Short mmCIF file of C-alpha atoms (C1' of nucleotides) in Angstrom, two decimals:
data_model
loop_
_atom_site.label_atom_id
_atom_site.label_comp_id
_atom_site.label_asym_id
_atom_site.label_seq_id
_atom_site.Cartn_x
_atom_site.Cartn_y
_atom_site.Cartn_z
CA UNK A 5 -24.97 -42.90 27.67
CA UNK A 6 -23.38 -42.49 24.27
CA UNK A 7 -24.04 -39.67 21.87
CA UNK A 8 -27.79 -39.62 21.50
CA UNK A 9 -27.86 -38.55 17.89
CA UNK A 10 -27.92 -42.15 16.71
CA UNK A 11 -30.82 -44.08 18.09
CA UNK A 12 -30.07 -47.11 15.98
CA UNK A 13 -30.24 -50.48 17.64
CA UNK A 14 -27.37 -52.91 17.35
CA UNK A 15 -29.22 -55.56 15.37
CA UNK A 16 -31.28 -53.22 13.22
CA UNK A 17 -30.35 -52.37 9.68
CA UNK A 18 -28.62 -49.03 9.79
CA UNK A 19 -30.25 -46.18 7.97
CA UNK A 20 -28.25 -45.52 4.87
CA UNK A 21 -27.36 -41.95 4.07
CA UNK A 22 -24.98 -40.87 1.34
CA UNK A 23 -24.36 -37.66 3.26
CA UNK A 24 -22.82 -39.50 6.17
CA UNK A 25 -19.06 -39.71 5.99
CA UNK A 26 -18.80 -43.34 6.96
CA UNK A 27 -21.96 -44.73 5.47
CA UNK A 28 -21.34 -47.69 3.16
CA UNK A 29 -23.85 -46.27 0.73
CA UNK A 30 -21.63 -43.25 0.29
CA UNK A 31 -18.72 -45.52 -0.59
CA UNK A 32 -20.85 -47.41 -3.07
CA UNK A 33 -22.11 -44.15 -4.51
CA UNK A 34 -18.59 -42.92 -5.01
CA UNK A 35 -17.53 -46.21 -6.55
CA UNK A 36 -20.23 -46.16 -9.19
CA UNK A 37 -19.91 -42.46 -9.98
CA UNK A 38 -16.15 -42.63 -10.22
CA UNK A 39 -14.69 -41.29 -13.42
CA UNK A 40 -14.31 -44.59 -15.29
CA UNK A 41 -16.79 -46.69 -13.35
CA UNK A 42 -19.88 -44.92 -14.64
CA UNK A 43 -18.69 -45.22 -18.22
CA UNK A 44 -17.91 -48.90 -17.76
CA UNK A 45 -21.36 -49.54 -16.34
CA UNK A 46 -22.92 -47.58 -19.17
CA UNK A 47 -20.99 -49.62 -21.71
CA UNK A 48 -21.99 -52.94 -20.17
CA UNK A 49 -25.55 -51.86 -20.44
CA UNK A 50 -25.17 -52.35 -24.19
CA UNK A 51 -24.17 -55.95 -23.70
CA UNK A 52 -21.31 -57.98 -22.31
CA UNK A 53 -17.77 -56.97 -23.05
CA UNK A 54 -14.33 -58.49 -22.93
CA UNK A 55 -11.55 -56.49 -21.37
CA UNK A 56 -10.00 -54.93 -24.43
CA UNK A 57 -13.30 -54.34 -26.15
CA UNK A 58 -14.43 -52.45 -23.09
CA UNK A 59 -11.20 -50.54 -23.14
CA UNK A 60 -11.89 -49.46 -26.69
CA UNK A 61 -15.47 -48.53 -25.89
CA UNK A 62 -14.52 -46.33 -22.97
CA UNK A 63 -12.33 -43.87 -24.78
CA UNK A 64 -9.28 -42.72 -22.89
CA UNK A 65 -9.15 -45.27 -20.11
CA UNK A 66 -5.81 -46.93 -19.41
CA UNK A 67 -5.41 -50.64 -18.78
CA UNK A 68 -4.54 -50.01 -15.20
CA UNK A 69 -7.52 -47.84 -14.40
CA UNK A 70 -9.95 -50.10 -16.22
CA UNK A 71 -8.61 -53.06 -14.31
CA UNK A 72 -8.90 -51.29 -10.97
CA UNK A 73 -12.33 -49.97 -11.82
CA UNK A 74 -13.67 -53.37 -12.80
CA UNK A 75 -12.31 -54.93 -9.63
CA UNK A 76 -14.04 -52.35 -7.49
CA UNK A 77 -17.32 -52.84 -9.31
CA UNK A 78 -17.08 -56.61 -9.07
CA UNK A 79 -16.38 -56.23 -5.38
CA UNK A 80 -19.51 -54.15 -4.93
CA UNK A 81 -21.60 -56.69 -6.77
CA UNK A 82 -22.25 -54.50 -9.79
CA UNK A 83 -20.81 -56.87 -12.34
CA UNK A 84 -19.57 -60.39 -12.81
CA UNK A 85 -16.26 -61.49 -14.22
CA UNK A 86 -16.39 -64.70 -16.15
CA UNK A 87 -13.06 -66.27 -16.98
CA UNK A 88 -12.99 -68.70 -19.86
CA UNK A 89 -9.76 -70.63 -19.65
CA UNK A 90 -8.69 -71.11 -23.22
CA UNK A 91 -6.13 -70.01 -25.72
CA UNK A 92 -6.29 -67.15 -26.08
CA UNK A 93 -7.88 -66.49 -22.70
CA UNK A 94 -11.22 -64.73 -22.59
CA UNK A 95 -12.81 -62.81 -19.77
CA UNK A 96 -16.36 -61.64 -20.05
CA UNK A 97 -17.80 -58.86 -17.96
CA UNK A 98 -21.53 -58.58 -17.41
CA UNK A 99 -23.81 -56.52 -15.23
CA UNK A 100 -25.54 -58.08 -12.26
CA UNK A 101 -29.20 -57.18 -11.70
CA UNK A 102 -28.07 -54.53 -9.23
CA UNK A 103 -25.48 -53.24 -11.65
CA UNK A 104 -28.12 -53.03 -14.34
CA UNK A 105 -30.34 -50.94 -12.10
CA UNK A 106 -27.50 -48.61 -11.31
CA UNK A 107 -26.51 -48.39 -14.96
CA UNK A 108 -30.06 -47.58 -15.93
CA UNK A 109 -30.03 -44.56 -13.66
CA UNK A 110 -26.64 -43.47 -14.87
CA UNK A 111 -28.05 -43.70 -18.38
CA UNK A 112 -30.84 -41.35 -17.44
CA UNK A 113 -28.32 -38.87 -16.12
CA UNK A 114 -26.14 -39.19 -19.20
CA UNK A 115 -29.13 -38.72 -21.49
CA UNK A 116 -30.09 -35.58 -19.68
CA UNK A 117 -26.61 -34.14 -19.93
CA UNK A 118 -26.21 -35.10 -23.55
CA UNK A 119 -29.47 -33.38 -24.30
CA UNK A 120 -28.47 -30.35 -22.25
CA UNK A 121 -25.05 -29.91 -23.78
CA UNK A 122 -26.12 -26.76 -25.52
CA UNK A 123 -27.52 -25.25 -22.36
CA UNK A 124 -24.33 -26.05 -20.48
CA UNK A 125 -22.24 -24.50 -23.23
CA UNK A 126 -24.32 -21.34 -23.04
CA UNK A 127 -23.99 -21.24 -19.26
CA UNK A 128 -20.23 -21.52 -19.59
CA UNK A 129 -20.05 -18.73 -22.11
CA UNK A 130 -22.19 -16.54 -19.89
CA UNK A 131 -20.08 -17.37 -16.85
CA UNK A 132 -16.85 -16.54 -18.65
CA UNK A 133 -18.32 -13.23 -19.68
CA UNK A 134 -19.43 -12.39 -16.17
CA UNK A 135 -16.06 -13.23 -14.67
CA UNK A 136 -13.68 -11.34 -16.91
CA UNK A 137 -14.85 -7.76 -16.98
CA UNK A 138 -13.46 -5.79 -19.94
CA UNK A 139 -9.92 -4.59 -19.12
CA UNK A 140 -10.15 -1.44 -17.06
CA UNK A 141 -7.73 1.30 -18.04
CA UNK A 142 -5.96 2.72 -15.02
CA UNK B 29 -37.80 -30.86 -37.93
CA UNK B 30 -36.10 -31.38 -34.64
CA UNK B 31 -33.46 -33.95 -33.85
CA UNK B 32 -34.39 -36.92 -35.99
CA UNK B 33 -31.21 -38.91 -35.66
CA UNK B 34 -27.87 -37.78 -36.83
CA UNK B 35 -28.40 -35.10 -39.42
CA UNK B 36 -25.51 -33.12 -38.19
CA UNK B 37 -24.60 -30.21 -40.35
CA UNK B 38 -21.80 -27.73 -39.77
CA UNK B 39 -23.98 -25.28 -37.94
CA UNK B 40 -26.21 -27.87 -36.33
CA UNK B 41 -25.98 -29.02 -32.76
CA UNK B 42 -23.47 -31.86 -32.52
CA UNK B 43 -24.64 -35.21 -31.23
CA UNK B 44 -23.51 -35.57 -27.66
CA UNK B 45 -21.92 -38.77 -26.45
CA UNK B 46 -20.49 -39.26 -22.97
CA UNK B 47 -18.27 -42.01 -24.33
CA UNK B 48 -16.40 -39.62 -26.56
CA UNK B 49 -13.22 -38.30 -25.03
CA UNK B 50 -13.71 -34.71 -26.05
CA UNK B 51 -17.47 -34.44 -25.91
CA UNK B 52 -18.65 -31.56 -23.70
CA UNK B 53 -21.33 -33.81 -22.28
CA UNK B 54 -18.63 -36.05 -20.87
CA UNK B 55 -17.08 -33.07 -19.13
CA UNK B 56 -20.44 -32.05 -17.72
CA UNK B 57 -21.09 -35.62 -16.67
CA UNK B 58 -17.80 -35.76 -14.82
CA UNK B 59 -18.39 -32.39 -13.20
CA UNK B 60 -21.74 -33.46 -11.91
CA UNK B 61 -20.67 -36.90 -10.70
CA UNK B 62 -17.50 -35.61 -9.08
CA UNK B 63 -17.01 -36.64 -5.49
CA UNK B 64 -18.35 -33.50 -3.82
CA UNK B 65 -20.45 -32.14 -6.65
CA UNK B 66 -23.08 -34.83 -6.49
CA UNK B 67 -23.47 -34.39 -2.76
CA UNK B 68 -23.74 -30.63 -3.11
CA UNK B 69 -26.44 -30.99 -5.74
CA UNK B 70 -28.25 -33.49 -3.57
CA UNK B 71 -28.12 -31.12 -0.62
CA UNK B 72 -29.42 -28.17 -2.61
CA UNK B 73 -32.35 -30.31 -3.63
CA UNK B 74 -33.53 -29.94 -0.03
CA UNK B 75 -33.57 -26.18 -0.32
CA UNK B 76 -31.16 -23.31 -0.68
CA UNK B 77 -28.01 -23.26 1.38
CA UNK B 78 -25.41 -20.76 2.46
CA UNK B 79 -21.78 -21.72 2.15
CA UNK B 80 -21.09 -22.91 5.65
CA UNK B 81 -24.44 -24.58 6.05
CA UNK B 82 -23.73 -26.53 2.91
CA UNK B 83 -20.32 -27.39 4.27
CA UNK B 84 -21.92 -28.81 7.38
CA UNK B 85 -24.48 -30.74 5.35
CA UNK B 86 -21.89 -32.37 3.13
CA UNK B 87 -19.88 -34.15 5.76
CA UNK B 88 -16.18 -34.20 5.21
CA UNK B 89 -15.80 -31.59 2.51
CA UNK B 90 -13.12 -28.96 3.00
CA UNK B 91 -13.67 -25.26 2.36
CA UNK B 92 -11.38 -25.39 -0.59
CA UNK B 93 -13.04 -28.29 -2.31
CA UNK B 94 -16.53 -26.99 -1.67
CA UNK B 95 -15.56 -23.65 -3.12
CA UNK B 96 -14.04 -25.21 -6.21
CA UNK B 97 -16.96 -27.57 -6.62
CA UNK B 98 -19.53 -24.80 -6.40
CA UNK B 99 -17.65 -22.69 -8.91
CA UNK B 100 -17.58 -25.56 -11.39
CA UNK B 101 -21.29 -26.21 -10.94
CA UNK B 102 -22.13 -22.55 -11.31
CA UNK B 103 -20.04 -22.45 -14.44
CA UNK B 104 -21.99 -25.36 -15.90
CA UNK B 105 -25.29 -23.68 -15.12
CA UNK B 106 -26.30 -26.16 -12.43
CA UNK B 107 -26.70 -23.61 -9.66
CA UNK B 108 -26.85 -19.91 -8.99
CA UNK B 109 -24.79 -17.96 -6.51
CA UNK B 110 -26.61 -15.06 -4.96
CA UNK B 111 -24.46 -12.61 -3.06
CA UNK B 112 -26.21 -10.45 -0.48
CA UNK B 113 -23.89 -7.59 0.36
CA UNK B 114 -24.38 -7.05 4.04
CA UNK B 115 -22.68 -7.50 7.36
CA UNK B 116 -22.08 -10.29 7.79
CA UNK B 117 -22.06 -11.21 4.11
CA UNK B 118 -24.43 -13.89 2.92
CA UNK B 119 -24.21 -16.00 -0.20
CA UNK B 120 -27.09 -18.20 -1.17
CA UNK B 121 -26.73 -21.15 -3.46
CA UNK B 122 -29.72 -22.50 -5.32
CA UNK B 123 -30.30 -25.03 -8.08
CA UNK B 124 -31.19 -23.89 -11.57
CA UNK B 125 -33.93 -25.81 -13.39
CA UNK B 126 -31.23 -27.84 -15.09
CA UNK B 127 -29.45 -28.44 -11.82
CA UNK B 128 -32.71 -29.58 -10.29
CA UNK B 129 -33.20 -32.13 -13.06
CA UNK B 130 -29.70 -33.43 -12.61
CA UNK B 131 -30.10 -33.57 -8.84
CA UNK B 132 -33.34 -35.46 -9.21
CA UNK B 133 -31.56 -38.19 -11.13
CA UNK B 134 -28.70 -38.27 -8.68
CA UNK B 135 -31.28 -38.69 -5.96
CA UNK B 136 -32.68 -41.71 -7.73
CA UNK B 137 -29.24 -43.23 -7.86
CA UNK B 138 -28.55 -42.44 -4.22
CA UNK B 139 -31.88 -43.92 -3.17
CA UNK B 140 -31.11 -47.10 -5.03
CA UNK B 141 -27.71 -47.42 -3.41
CA UNK B 142 -28.97 -46.60 0.04
CA UNK B 143 -31.60 -49.27 -0.37
CA UNK B 144 -29.05 -51.73 -1.72
CA UNK B 145 -26.48 -51.19 1.00
CA UNK B 146 -27.11 -54.64 2.40
CA UNK B 147 -26.71 -56.30 -0.95
CA UNK B 148 -23.47 -54.46 -1.57
CA UNK B 149 -22.17 -55.46 1.83
CA UNK B 150 -22.96 -59.10 1.09
CA UNK B 151 -21.24 -58.85 -2.27
CA UNK B 152 -18.16 -57.48 -0.60
CA UNK B 153 -18.08 -60.22 1.96
CA UNK B 154 -18.47 -62.82 -0.74
CA UNK B 155 -15.76 -61.21 -2.83
CA UNK B 156 -13.34 -61.12 0.06
CA UNK B 157 -14.00 -64.77 0.67
CA UNK B 158 -13.42 -65.69 -2.96
CA UNK B 159 -10.20 -63.76 -3.18
CA UNK B 160 -8.32 -64.92 -0.14
CA UNK B 161 -8.31 -68.67 -0.35
CA UNK B 162 -7.63 -70.28 3.03
CA UNK B 163 -3.87 -70.26 3.64
CA UNK B 164 -2.36 -73.17 1.76
CA UNK B 165 0.32 -74.99 3.66
CA UNK B 166 3.34 -75.66 1.48
"C1'" DC C 29 -5.70 -61.89 -24.78
"C1'" DG C 30 -6.03 -60.18 -20.19
"C1'" DG C 31 -4.12 -58.73 -17.08
"C1'" DT C 32 -0.43 -57.43 -12.87
"C1'" DA C 33 3.85 -54.87 -11.41
"C1'" DT C 34 6.72 -50.98 -11.43
"C1'" DC C 35 8.02 -46.33 -12.09
"C1'" DC C 36 7.00 -41.75 -12.09
"C1'" DC C 37 4.62 -37.47 -12.30
"C1'" DT C 38 0.78 -34.53 -11.94
"C1'" DA C 39 -3.16 -33.03 -9.76
"C1'" DA C 40 -6.58 -33.79 -6.16
"C1'" DG C 41 -7.30 -32.55 -1.83
"C1'" DG C 42 -6.60 -31.31 3.38
"C1'" DA C 43 -4.86 -27.82 6.93
"C1'" DT C 44 -3.87 -23.45 8.06
"C1'" DA C 45 -3.68 -18.56 7.70
"C1'" DC C 46 -5.43 -14.44 6.07
"C1'" DT C 47 -8.84 -10.90 3.62
"C1'" DG C 48 -13.27 -8.36 2.35
"C1'" DC D 18 -19.65 -15.22 7.09
"C1'" DA D 19 -17.59 -16.44 2.83
"C1'" DG D 20 -14.27 -17.20 0.84
"C1'" DT D 21 -8.98 -16.91 -1.41
"C1'" DA D 22 -4.01 -18.04 -0.89
"C1'" DT D 23 -0.42 -20.95 0.44
"C1'" DC D 24 1.74 -25.06 1.69
"C1'" DC D 25 2.23 -29.75 1.72
"C1'" DT D 26 0.91 -34.70 1.36
"C1'" DT D 27 -1.36 -38.25 -0.80
"C1'" DA D 28 -3.30 -40.68 -4.29
"C1'" DG D 29 -4.94 -40.79 -9.05
"C1'" DG D 30 -3.49 -42.12 -13.16
"C1'" DG D 31 -0.38 -42.74 -17.50
"C1'" DA D 32 3.56 -45.46 -19.64
"C1'" DT D 33 6.13 -49.31 -19.89
"C1'" DA D 34 7.44 -53.98 -19.13
"C1'" DC D 35 6.45 -58.43 -18.23
"C1'" DC D 36 3.62 -62.98 -16.88
"C1'" DG D 37 -0.15 -66.69 -17.42
#
DNA sequence: CGGTATCCCTAAGGATACTG
DNA sequence: CAGTATCCTTAGGGATACCG
């Protein structure tokens, strides 16, 4: 008898849990919350984008990272990549319904943090003060 | 007259934008969506945790990373660190109101992804199929 | 335009050992 | 127990060059 902690049948849908090391949902969670991925999803929420336009929208991302990020998100079914063969070539990125749902939630998180910027700044100032006690003369 | 739109004066609160490279909200956003930070916040949503209990809850995190992660989150005002001087020492971590709000949104995202695990898996299978065309004999 | 390929370097991150 | 310190390896990520 195998380890009894998992009483999941072979043909049943496994229970997803982001806390579990090997759970696919954790991988997906990490993919969408990755540094550039969340910003890309947020941007595509505003409408479709072509590669370089997206690159301009997401300040600071390099071509390489944007490319890798978009591949990962396409792979996970978060967005579609539509290649228009023409001169010059065009590639349009758009959210899938799933990607839109994810982006919506990321938006909520971003809104909260944008609105709480002041509170975070105050917390940081307070923390800095608590850490560095005034120089003690010895 | 609270925040109407963008009447940003010198001494007024700046408009936060996660897309901006140097916006504090982007930093906070990245801190909170960092690999281990989101899981730590999610865990603390279940109740307070001591260091090693949290380490067990967040599968796969090393002592070092958990320590660094918790410091960053404390710094941003997402959680409190309560040291009980005793033998053995105890340190309790708990969410602040802000941290709880953030965690709540992360939970929504995690729920969505846990529920969509099947869809993601299908997308991945489809993607793999589209990428590797059947070996072409030359 | 929309990438991929290569090079290279920094920083993330794990393992281990040690301290209060 | 709750970390910090150290060491070391990997991988993230930027810059550049080049192809379809």
